[in-house]
Coordinates of C-alpha atoms in Angstrom, one line a residue:
M1 CA 51.1 -128.2 -95.3
L2 CA 52.3 -131.6 -94.2
E3 CA 54.1 -132.1 -97.5
Y4 CA 55.8 -128.7 -97.1
I5 CA 57.0 -129.6 -93.6
A6 CA 58.2 -133.0 -94.9
G7 CA 60.4 -131.1 -97.3
F8 CA 62.6 -130.1 -94.4
R9 CA 63.7 -133.7 -93.8
P10 CA 67.3 -134.5 -94.8
S11 CA 65.9 -137.4 -96.8
A12 CA 64.0 -135.0 -99.0
Q13 CA 67.1 -133.2 -100.1
P14 CA 69.4 -134.2 -103.1
L15 CA 71.5 -137.1 -102.1
M16 CA 74.9 -135.4 -102.1
T17 CA 73.6 -132.5 -99.9
R18 CA 72.0 -134.6 -97.2
P19 CA 75.0 -135.0 -94.7
T20 CA 75.8 -131.3 -94.7
Y21 CA 72.1 -130.3 -94.6
E22 CA 71.3 -132.6 -91.6
R23 CA 74.2 -131.2 -89.5
E24 CA 73.4 -127.6 -90.5
L25 CA 69.7 -128.2 -89.7
W26 CA 70.6 -129.0 -86.1
T27 CA 72.8 -125.9 -86.0
A28 CA 70.0 -123.8 -87.4
M29 CA 67.7 -125.0 -84.6
A30 CA 70.1 -124.4 -81.7
M31 CA 72.7 -121.7 -82.4
P32 CA 70.0 -118.9 -83.1
I33 CA 68.8 -119.3 -79.5
A34 CA 71.9 -117.5 -78.3
V35 CA 72.3 -115.3 -81.4
S36 CA 68.7 -114.0 -81.0
M37 CA 69.7 -112.6 -77.6
V38 CA 72.2 -110.2 -79.3
E39 CA 69.9 -109.3 -82.2
G40 CA 69.5 -105.5 -82.4
G41 CA 65.8 -105.5 -81.8
V42 CA 66.2 -107.7 -78.8
V43 CA 69.3 -106.6 -76.9
G44 CA 68.4 -103.0 -77.9
I45 CA 65.2 -103.3 -75.8
L46 CA 67.3 -104.7 -72.8
A47 CA 69.8 -101.9 -73.3
K48 CA 67.1 -99.1 -73.3
K49 CA 64.9 -100.5 -70.5
A50 CA 67.3 -102.3 -68.1
F51 CA 70.6 -100.5 -68.7
D52 CA 69.1 -97.1 -69.6
V53 CA 71.8 -96.5 -72.2
S54 CA 72.3 -93.1 -74.0
P55 CA 71.1 -92.7 -77.6
I56 CA 74.7 -93.0 -78.8
V57 CA 75.3 -96.3 -77.0
F58 CA 71.9 -97.5 -78.2
A59 CA 73.0 -96.7 -81.8
A60 CA 76.3 -98.5 -81.2
I61 CA 74.5 -101.6 -80.1
Q62 CA 72.1 -101.4 -83.0
A63 CA 75.0 -100.9 -85.4
A64 CA 77.0 -103.8 -84.1
P65 CA 75.8 -106.5 -86.5
M66 CA 76.3 -104.0 -89.4
F67 CA 79.6 -102.4 -88.8
A68 CA 81.0 -105.7 -87.5
N69 CA 81.0 -106.7 -91.1
V70 CA 84.1 -104.5 -91.8
T71 CA 85.9 -107.4 -90.2
S72 CA 84.8 -109.8 -92.9
L73 CA 87.8 -109.6 -95.1
G74 CA 90.0 -109.9 -92.1
W75 CA 88.3 -113.2 -91.1
A76 CA 88.7 -114.4 -94.7
M77 CA 92.5 -113.7 -94.6
L78 CA 92.8 -115.4 -91.2
A79 CA 91.1 -118.5 -92.6
R80 CA 93.2 -118.6 -95.7
G81 CA 94.9 -121.9 -96.0
R82 CA 93.1 -123.3 -92.9
P83 CA 90.3 -125.8 -92.7
K84 CA 87.1 -123.8 -92.7
V85 CA 84.8 -125.8 -90.5
P86 CA 87.0 -125.9 -87.4
F87 CA 87.7 -122.2 -87.9
I88 CA 84.0 -121.4 -88.0
T89 CA 83.3 -123.7 -85.0
G90 CA 85.9 -121.9 -82.9
M91 CA 84.3 -118.5 -83.7
M92 CA 80.9 -119.9 -82.7
V93 CA 82.3 -121.0 -79.3
V94 CA 83.6 -117.5 -78.6
V95 CA 80.2 -116.0 -79.6
L96 CA 78.5 -118.2 -76.9
L97 CA 81.0 -116.9 -74.3
C98 CA 80.1 -113.3 -75.2
V99 CA 76.4 -114.0 -74.9
A100 CA 76.8 -115.7 -71.5
G101 CA 79.1 -112.9 -70.3
I102 CA 76.2 -110.3 -70.6
A103 CA 74.8 -111.9 -67.4
L104 CA 77.7 -110.6 -65.4
L105 CA 77.4 -106.9 -66.3
P106 CA 76.3 -104.1 -63.9
T107 CA 73.1 -102.3 -65.0
G108 CA 73.8 -99.0 -63.4
G109 CA 76.1 -96.3 -64.9
V110 CA 78.1 -95.8 -67.9
L111 CA 80.5 -98.8 -67.4
G112 CA 77.7 -101.4 -67.7
S113 CA 76.3 -99.7 -70.8
W114 CA 79.6 -99.7 -72.7
L115 CA 80.5 -103.2 -71.6
L116 CA 77.2 -104.4 -72.9
A117 CA 77.9 -102.6 -76.2
L118 CA 81.4 -104.2 -76.3
L119 CA 80.2 -107.7 -75.8
V120 CA 77.4 -107.3 -78.4
I121 CA 80.0 -105.8 -80.9
A122 CA 82.4 -108.7 -80.2
S123 CA 79.8 -111.3 -80.8
R124 CA 78.6 -109.7 -84.0
C125 CA 82.1 -109.4 -85.3
L126 CA 82.6 -113.1 -84.8
L127 CA 79.2 -113.8 -86.4
A128 CA 80.3 -111.7 -89.5
G129 CA 83.2 -114.1 -89.9
V130 CA 80.9 -117.1 -89.6
V131 CA 78.6 -115.7 -92.4
T132 CA 81.5 -114.9 -94.7
L133 CA 83.2 -118.4 -94.3
R134 CA 79.9 -120.2 -94.3
S135 CA 79.3 -119.0 -97.9
V136 CA 82.2 -121.3 -98.9
V137 CA 80.4 -124.3 -97.4
W138 CA 77.2 -123.4 -99.1
R139 CA 78.8 -122.8 -102.5
N140 CA 80.8 -126.1 -102.4
N141 CA 78.2 -128.3 -100.8
Y142 CA 75.0 -127.2 -102.4
P143 CA 74.4 -127.0 -106.3
R144 CA 73.3 -123.7 -107.7
H145 CA 69.8 -125.0 -108.9
V146 CA 68.8 -126.0 -105.3
R147 CA 71.1 -123.7 -103.3
A148 CA 68.5 -121.0 -102.6
Q149 CA 65.8 -123.5 -101.6
I150 CA 68.1 -125.4 -99.3
T151 CA 69.6 -122.4 -97.6
G152 CA 66.1 -120.9 -97.6
R153 CA 64.9 -123.8 -95.5
L154 CA 67.9 -123.3 -93.1
S155 CA 67.3 -119.6 -93.0
L156 CA 63.6 -120.2 -92.3
V157 CA 64.4 -122.4 -89.3
V158 CA 66.8 -119.8 -88.0
S159 CA 64.2 -117.1 -88.4
L160 CA 61.6 -119.1 -86.6
V161 CA 63.9 -119.7 -83.7
V162 CA 64.9 -116.0 -83.6
A163 CA 61.2 -115.0 -83.6
V164 CA 60.2 -117.4 -80.8
A165 CA 63.2 -117.5 -78.4
P166 CA 63.1 -113.8 -77.5
V167 CA 59.4 -113.9 -76.8
V168 CA 59.9 -116.8 -74.4
G169 CA 62.9 -115.2 -72.8
Y170 CA 61.8 -111.6 -72.6
G171 CA 58.4 -112.6 -71.3
F172 CA 60.5 -113.9 -68.4
L173 CA 62.1 -110.4 -68.0
D174 CA 58.6 -108.9 -67.4
R175 CA 58.7 -110.8 -64.1
G176 CA 61.9 -108.9 -63.2
P177 CA 64.5 -107.2 -65.5
E178 CA 67.3 -108.8 -63.5
N179 CA 66.2 -112.2 -64.9
F180 CA 68.5 -111.5 -67.9
R181 CA 71.3 -112.9 -65.6
I182 CA 69.6 -116.3 -65.9
L183 CA 68.3 -116.0 -69.5
Y184 CA 71.6 -115.3 -71.3
P185 CA 73.7 -118.1 -69.9
V186 CA 70.8 -120.6 -70.5
A187 CA 70.5 -119.4 -74.1
A188 CA 74.3 -119.9 -74.6
L189 CA 74.1 -123.4 -73.1
L190 CA 71.3 -124.6 -75.4
A191 CA 73.2 -123.3 -78.4
V192 CA 76.1 -125.6 -77.7
V193 CA 74.2 -128.4 -79.5
G194 CA 74.3 -126.4 -82.7
V195 CA 78.1 -125.8 -82.4
V196 CA 78.8 -129.5 -81.9
S197 CA 76.6 -130.4 -84.9
F198 CA 78.3 -127.9 -87.3
S199 CA 81.8 -129.2 -86.2
R200 CA 80.9 -132.4 -88.0
V201 CA 80.2 -130.8 -91.4
R202 CA 82.6 -132.0 -94.2
L203 CA 83.6 -129.4 -96.8
R204 CA 83.6 -130.9 -100.2
Q205 CA 86.8 -130.4 -102.3
E206 CA 88.6 -128.9 -99.3
A207 CA 92.0 -130.3 -100.2
S208 CA 91.8 -128.6 -103.5
L209 CA 90.6 -125.4 -101.9
L210 CA 93.4 -125.3 -99.4
A211 CA 96.0 -126.0 -102.1
Y212 CA 94.6 -123.2 -104.2
E213 CA 94.6 -120.7 -101.3
N214 CA 98.2 -121.4 -100.5
R215 CA 99.3 -120.5 -104.1
S216 CA 101.1 -117.2 -104.5
D217 CA 100.1 -116.5 -108.1
V218 CA 96.3 -116.1 -107.6
E219 CA 94.6 -113.3 -109.6
P220 CA 91.0 -112.2 -109.4
V221 CA 89.1 -112.9 -112.7
P222 CA 85.5 -111.8 -112.2
K223 CA 83.2 -113.8 -114.4
G224 CA 86.2 -115.8 -115.6
E225 CA 86.3 -119.5 -116.2
T226 CA 84.5 -121.7 -113.7
G227 CA 86.9 -123.3 -111.2
A228 CA 86.4 -126.0 -108.6
V229 CA 87.5 -124.0 -105.7
Y230 CA 87.5 -120.6 -104.1
E231 CA 90.1 -117.9 -103.8
Y232 CA 91.3 -115.7 -100.9
E233 CA 93.7 -113.1 -102.5
A234 CA 96.8 -112.6 -100.5
L235 CA 96.4 -108.8 -100.7
P236 CA 92.8 -108.1 -99.6
R237 CA 92.9 -104.4 -100.3
D238 CA 94.2 -104.9 -103.9
T239 CA 91.6 -107.6 -104.4
F240 CA 88.8 -105.4 -103.1
W241 CA 89.5 -102.6 -105.5
S242 CA 90.5 -104.7 -108.5
V243 CA 87.3 -106.7 -108.4
L244 CA 85.2 -103.5 -108.1
R245 CA 87.2 -101.9 -110.9
K246 CA 86.9 -104.9 -113.3
D247 CA 83.3 -105.9 -112.6
G248 CA 81.1 -102.9 -113.5
A249 CA 77.9 -104.8 -112.9
F250 CA 78.8 -105.8 -109.4
R251 CA 80.1 -102.3 -108.7
T252 CA 76.7 -100.8 -109.7
Y253 CA 74.9 -103.4 -107.6
M254 CA 77.0 -102.5 -104.6
F255 CA 76.3 -98.8 -105.1
W256 CA 72.5 -99.2 -105.0
Q257 CA 72.8 -101.7 -102.2
F258 CA 74.7 -99.1 -100.2
I259 CA 71.9 -96.6 -100.7
A260 CA 69.2 -99.1 -99.7
G261 CA 71.3 -100.2 -96.7
M262 CA 71.6 -96.6 -95.5
S263 CA 67.8 -96.4 -95.5
M264 CA 67.3 -99.7 -93.9
M265 CA 70.0 -99.5 -91.1
S266 CA 69.1 -96.0 -90.0
G267 CA 65.4 -96.7 -90.2
E268 CA 65.6 -99.9 -88.2
T269 CA 67.7 -98.2 -85.5
V270 CA 65.2 -95.4 -85.0
V271 CA 62.1 -97.6 -85.1
V272 CA 63.4 -99.9 -82.3
Y273 CA 64.2 -96.8 -80.3
V274 CA 60.6 -95.5 -80.9
I275 CA 59.1 -98.8 -79.9
A276 CA 61.1 -98.8 -76.6
E277 CA 60.0 -95.3 -75.8
Q278 CA 56.3 -95.8 -76.6
T279 CA 56.0 -99.1 -74.6
A280 CA 57.6 -97.7 -71.5
G281 CA 55.4 -98.3 -68.5
W282 CA 53.1 -100.7 -70.3
S283 CA 52.2 -104.1 -68.9
Y284 CA 54.4 -106.7 -70.4
E285 CA 56.5 -104.0 -72.0
Y286 CA 59.5 -106.3 -72.6
L287 CA 57.3 -108.9 -74.3
L288 CA 55.4 -106.3 -76.4
S289 CA 58.6 -104.5 -77.4
V290 CA 60.3 -107.7 -78.6
L291 CA 57.1 -108.8 -80.5
L292 CA 57.1 -105.6 -82.4
S293 CA 60.9 -105.2 -82.9
T294 CA 61.8 -108.8 -83.7
S295 CA 59.1 -111.5 -83.6
V296 CA 56.5 -110.0 -85.9
P297 CA 59.0 -109.3 -88.7
M298 CA 60.6 -112.7 -88.3
L299 CA 57.3 -114.7 -88.3
V300 CA 56.2 -113.0 -91.5
A301 CA 59.6 -113.8 -92.9
V302 CA 59.2 -117.4 -92.0
A303 CA 55.9 -117.6 -93.8
L304 CA 57.2 -115.9 -97.0
M305 CA 60.7 -117.1 -97.3
P306 CA 59.9 -120.2 -99.5
T307 CA 58.1 -117.9 -102.0
W308 CA 61.2 -115.6 -102.1
A309 CA 63.5 -118.6 -102.4
R310 CA 61.7 -119.9 -105.5
Y311 CA 61.7 -116.5 -107.0
L312 CA 65.4 -116.0 -106.4
D313 CA 66.2 -119.3 -108.1
R314 CA 64.5 -117.9 -111.3
V315 CA 65.6 -114.3 -111.6
H316 CA 68.8 -112.2 -111.5
I317 CA 69.5 -110.5 -108.1
A318 CA 68.9 -107.0 -109.5
K319 CA 65.3 -107.9 -110.4
F320 CA 64.9 -109.6 -107.0
R321 CA 66.1 -106.5 -105.2
T322 CA 63.6 -104.3 -107.2
R323 CA 60.7 -106.3 -106.0
Q324 CA 62.0 -106.4 -102.5
G325 CA 62.8 -102.6 -102.5
W326 CA 59.2 -101.7 -103.2
F327 CA 58.1 -103.3 -99.9
W328 CA 60.9 -101.5 -98.0
A329 CA 59.7 -98.2 -99.3
L330 CA 56.1 -99.0 -98.2
A331 CA 57.4 -99.9 -94.7
Q332 CA 59.1 -96.6 -94.3
G333 CA 55.9 -94.8 -95.3
L334 CA 54.0 -96.7 -92.7
N335 CA 56.7 -95.9 -90.1
L336 CA 56.4 -92.2 -90.9
M337 CA 52.6 -92.2 -90.5
G338 CA 52.8 -94.3 -87.3
A339 CA 55.4 -92.1 -85.7
L340 CA 53.6 -88.9 -86.6
L341 CA 50.3 -90.2 -85.3
G342 CA 51.8 -92.0 -82.3
S343 CA 50.2 -95.2 -83.5
L344 CA 51.8 -98.5 -82.5
S345 CA 49.2 -100.2 -84.7
L346 CA 50.6 -98.6 -87.8
I347 CA 54.2 -99.3 -86.7
G348 CA 53.1 -102.9 -86.1
L349 CA 51.8 -103.0 -89.7
A350 CA 55.1 -101.6 -90.8
R351 CA 56.9 -104.4 -88.9
A352 CA 54.9 -107.0 -90.8
V353 CA 55.9 -105.4 -94.1
I354 CA 59.5 -105.4 -92.9
G355 CA 59.1 -109.2 -92.4
M356 CA 58.3 -109.4 -96.1
V357 CA 61.5 -107.5 -96.9
R358 CA 63.6 -109.7 -94.5
A359 CA 62.2 -112.9 -96.0
G360 CA 63.9 -112.1 -99.3
G361 CA 66.8 -110.1 -97.8
M362 CA 68.2 -113.0 -95.8
L363 CA 68.5 -115.0 -99.0
A364 CA 69.7 -112.3 -101.2
W365 CA 72.3 -111.1 -98.7
N366 CA 73.9 -114.5 -98.5
L367 CA 73.5 -115.5 -102.2
G368 CA 73.2 -112.4 -104.3
H369 CA 76.9 -112.0 -105.0
N370 CA 76.9 -115.5 -106.7
D371 CA 75.2 -113.9 -109.8
F372 CA 78.4 -111.9 -110.3
A373 CA 81.3 -114.0 -108.9
D374 CA 83.6 -116.4 -110.5
R375 CA 83.4 -119.7 -108.6
R376 CA 86.9 -119.2 -107.2
L377 CA 86.2 -115.7 -106.1
V378 CA 83.0 -116.2 -104.2
S379 CA 84.5 -115.4 -100.8
I380 CA 86.1 -112.2 -102.0
Y381 CA 82.8 -111.1 -103.6
M382 CA 81.0 -112.0 -100.4
G383 CA 83.8 -110.2 -98.4
I384 CA 83.3 -107.1 -100.5
H385 CA 79.6 -107.2 -99.9
V386 CA 79.9 -107.8 -96.2
T387 CA 82.6 -105.1 -95.8
L388 CA 80.6 -102.4 -97.6
T389 CA 77.7 -103.5 -95.4
G390 CA 79.9 -102.8 -92.4
V391 CA 80.9 -99.4 -93.7
R392 CA 77.4 -98.2 -94.0
G393 CA 76.6 -99.9 -90.7
A394 CA 79.3 -97.8 -89.1
I395 CA 77.5 -94.7 -90.3
A396 CA 73.7 -95.2 -90.7
P397 CA 72.6 -96.1 -87.2
F398 CA 74.4 -93.1 -85.6
L399 CA 73.2 -90.8 -88.4
G400 CA 69.7 -92.1 -87.9
I401 CA 69.6 -91.6 -84.1
L402 CA 71.2 -88.2 -84.3
L403 CA 68.8 -87.0 -87.0
Y404 CA 65.9 -88.3 -84.9
A405 CA 67.0 -87.2 -81.4
G406 CA 69.3 -84.3 -82.2
W407 CA 72.2 -83.1 -80.1
S408 CA 73.0 -80.2 -77.8
E409 CA 75.4 -77.3 -78.6
R410 CA 79.0 -78.3 -78.0
D411 CA 82.2 -76.3 -77.6
L412 CA 84.9 -78.1 -79.7
G413 CA 87.7 -75.9 -78.5
G414 CA 89.7 -73.3 -80.3
G415 CA 86.7 -71.0 -80.6
V416 CA 84.8 -73.6 -82.6
V417 CA 81.2 -74.3 -81.5
L418 CA 79.0 -77.1 -82.9
P419 CA 75.5 -75.7 -83.1
G420 CA 72.8 -77.7 -81.4
F421 CA 70.1 -79.5 -83.4
E422 CA 66.7 -80.4 -82.1
G423 CA 66.3 -83.4 -84.3
L424 CA 63.7 -84.3 -86.9
G425 CA 61.7 -86.5 -84.6
S426 CA 59.2 -88.5 -86.5
W427 CA 60.0 -86.7 -89.7
F428 CA 63.2 -88.7 -89.8
F429 CA 61.3 -91.5 -91.6
A430 CA 60.7 -89.1 -94.5
V431 CA 64.5 -89.2 -95.1
S432 CA 64.6 -93.0 -94.9
L433 CA 61.6 -93.2 -97.3
G434 CA 63.4 -91.0 -99.8
L435 CA 66.5 -93.2 -99.8
A436 CA 64.4 -96.3 -100.2
V437 CA 62.7 -94.9 -103.3
L438 CA 66.0 -93.9 -104.8
A439 CA 67.5 -97.4 -104.3
W440 CA 64.4 -99.0 -105.7
A441 CA 64.7 -96.9 -108.9
G442 CA 68.4 -97.8 -109.2
F443 CA 67.8 -101.6 -108.9
A444 CA 64.9 -101.3 -111.4
R445 CA 67.1 -99.7 -114.0
M446 CA 69.8 -102.3 -113.4
A447 CA 67.3 -105.1 -113.8
R448 CA 66.1 -103.7 -117.1
E449 CA 69.7 -103.5 -118.3
A450 CA 70.4 -107.1 -117.2
E451 CA 67.3 -108.3 -119.1
S452 CA 68.3 -106.4 -122.2
V453 CA 71.7 -108.0 -122.2
A454 CA 70.2 -111.5 -121.6
G455 CA 67.8 -111.0 -124.5
S456 CA 70.4 -109.7 -127.0

């Protein structure tokens, strides 16, 4: 164990990666304190219990980190030709302002609910840009053969902070829900340390990168010759479609990722809502809710992330997603049984399995596109991945909560009436389970095809 912990020291990393790693390590320890306060499983509990938001507003808050990703290509375009680290640092600063601003919101009425959703969405949009542009730093500064392990260590630290910080903070809310007005500004203040540290990161080959980005004759060449720098195409829509048109393997990967994401995003939205409902009136309800919604999955992810990182360094992303997808399907089956039986114990077990899924997912989500992308196109590939994540994120949470809770009959005007729907209730998780199994089968087929090509 001591040897494993020692592996997190900057001196234990390859020589050329140490300066970046040390600065990112400080960022990984501090910035997530604030970010954890706007995680869906955390702020969703605050929204349901303290702000008493409607199901639709709840879905919007849960969807924020997902549909915010549609801004990814926009951030890539804005950062084109500009130094990346200062750009990322500026976005981090605005994120902290959004987090601190939650403390000023009224808790009664519709206004406070929608302002809360607005600040959460704004912060998640900015974080989507951070993720997209950070992939450039990781690709340039960390070699492929150690990239997953190094970023895995950073992600592990982030996960640990995200797991622990809400427990400490939301335990404070059990003394009085209005204490969130103290909690959120303090979290933002502590995160400043991480922003300052990241501002000192030096992006390798940045001069070449900026010169390349400012060229007007750039063309996307998926799986083309390896270059030293990355590309942001001047016409993002053309680049988006041309990459998907030319790279069939990546297109197939994105399709099955879309199916898996619909299951995951809708399922996570509904299960957090169920947890908030079932813990209402309990002693330490804030603490228990955050433990189930966020901390248990994250702590399991922390324990298993090194194993997933070593596995990802050895296999193609399709095979990796196949293994991960099996656990996601298992979690949805447990959610179904737990919801039908009203058992928080079964839901808690499902949350532990979700932690196993997240351990690999945090790595695969950030690095999986590298198994398809030309070196110069990594940001475009990541942008496509993130943008499609945003598209399903704009749909899945709302679809999930509507299928679960239903809706009343509505007169749409012109003699058109939308019939009411009572909702599937707990049986919603059967739908999520079906999508999970379908995605698993798709990734399994893709993995077999990849192995067949590699062996020929």
